[in-house]
Amino acid sequence: MAEGGPGPGGGEALLFLTDEQLRKGIEAMFFAYRGFTADPDRILEDLDYGRAHHRAVHFIHRSPGTTVNNLLSILGVTKQSLNRVLRTLIEDGLVESRVGRVDKRERHLYLTPRGTELERMLSDAQRARMRAAYRAAGPAAVQGFRQVLEAMMDPELRRQYQTLKEGGA
Amino acid sequence: MAEGGPGPGGGEALLFLTDEQLRKGIEAMFFAYRGFTADPDRILEDLDYGRAHHRAVHFIHRSPGTTVNNLLSILGVTKQSLNRVLRTLIEDGLVESRVGRVDKRERHLYLTPRGTELERMLSDAQRARMRAAYRAAGPAAVQGFRQVLEAMMDPELRRQYQTLKEGGA
DNA sequence: TTGGAAAGTCAACAAGGCTGACATAAAATC
DNA sequence: GATTTTATGTCAGCCTTGTTGACTTTCCAA
């Protein structure tokens, strides 16, 4: 239990690392993530889509022309899982799949106007909540928020995130 | 670049609310949550349990003697979903269900020694990652992290979270 | 005492993960 | 040119975990 006591000798600055503080952070992640997905989920439900569709649409919007393989590594699912989602999105006319010009094995993915419209609806909803949270917490808190989240990622995913982050700025 | 400029005038202070900054926050949540669940997921996989079991075990540990209904409102799933998970945990001897004394309709839930052991394994793993992230980011960042997460919750969930937070401290 | 509400259980179904096997086409290599 | 590797798509089948609907037991209040 060493961490708990505010005793003398070097330990006081680490009080934010007690099991109790960490548990609060864990529960905060759990409840916050529910809020984070709640608004898009409501929109998707009416359209008979799920979170998997949202994720695909988001990252195709982020990186137009991305290949299936690329998307797989970002989303971290199997190609069968992704394919099921992509198939419905393509059938419904939200995503277009073009054969690669240099490498004809690849399929490059783009949002159609209707896909762009859905992406807009979803991201508007999600951004509205983020914006409210950011505004309530203030810029300093936001910086800390991002720092902790980055430190929480697996190194592999952090690399992916950094790439996206730079690419989009 | 946006975050840096502390220029004069009214609008600059809100640069952290641009769509671009919000998008980064959204993607950070996505990737960080994957890391957040990765370690417990690995442990659960070997035991043929899933995240739903983890959540149940976590909150029963947090609030021993809680009722099924109570747990339902915290977890935000249907009672049928929860029931399936509870049934396997009870069959496997990790959770004990006692008929309520004052109201015999209620079942009060407790972790058995084996359930406590699993909870310990899972929370140790998850805390280790949180601790590393907290340590890397520092106490000020952690405070901001928690502020933004709380602001992101649905009001109903925030109330639940606050109750738990106080109760456990 | 009887009827409704509340807590919990059981049955069946759907979404979306997963693995494994296999097909095709194109690129890369020998 | 033949072979192997890579990128993608597809089928079949499984698991977890969400859903709704129907049901029992228990409690409470009219």
Short mmCIF file of C-alpha atoms in Angstrom, two decimals, chain B residues 2 20 35 49 52 65 76 91 94 111 113 135 139 146-147 150 157:
data_model
loop_
_atom_site.label_atom_id
_atom_site.label_comp_id
_atom_site.label_asym_id
_atom_site.label_seq_id
_atom_site.Cartn_x
_atom_site.Cartn_y
_atom_site.Cartn_z
CA ALA B 2 -3.02 25.90 -33.82
CA GLU B 20 -9.30 19.81 -36.75
CA GLY B 35 -5.22 0.23 -25.56
CA TYR B 49 -14.78 -14.64 -20.89
CA ALA B 52 -19.08 -8.03 -20.43
CA GLY B 65 -24.15 -6.76 -2.48
CA GLY B 76 -26.51 0.27 -19.45
CA GLU B 91 -22.01 -21.35 -12.56
CA LEU B 94 -16.91 -16.47 -9.39
CA LEU B 111 -17.62 -11.98 -5.60
CA PRO B 113 -12.70 -15.72 -3.49
CA ARG B 135 3.27 8.77 -15.00
CA PRO B 139 -0.31 15.08 -12.66
CA ARG B 146 -10.37 13.54 -16.00
CA GLN B 147 -12.03 16.91 -16.54
CA GLU B 150 -16.35 13.91 -17.14
CA LEU B 157 -23.94 8.64 -16.56
#
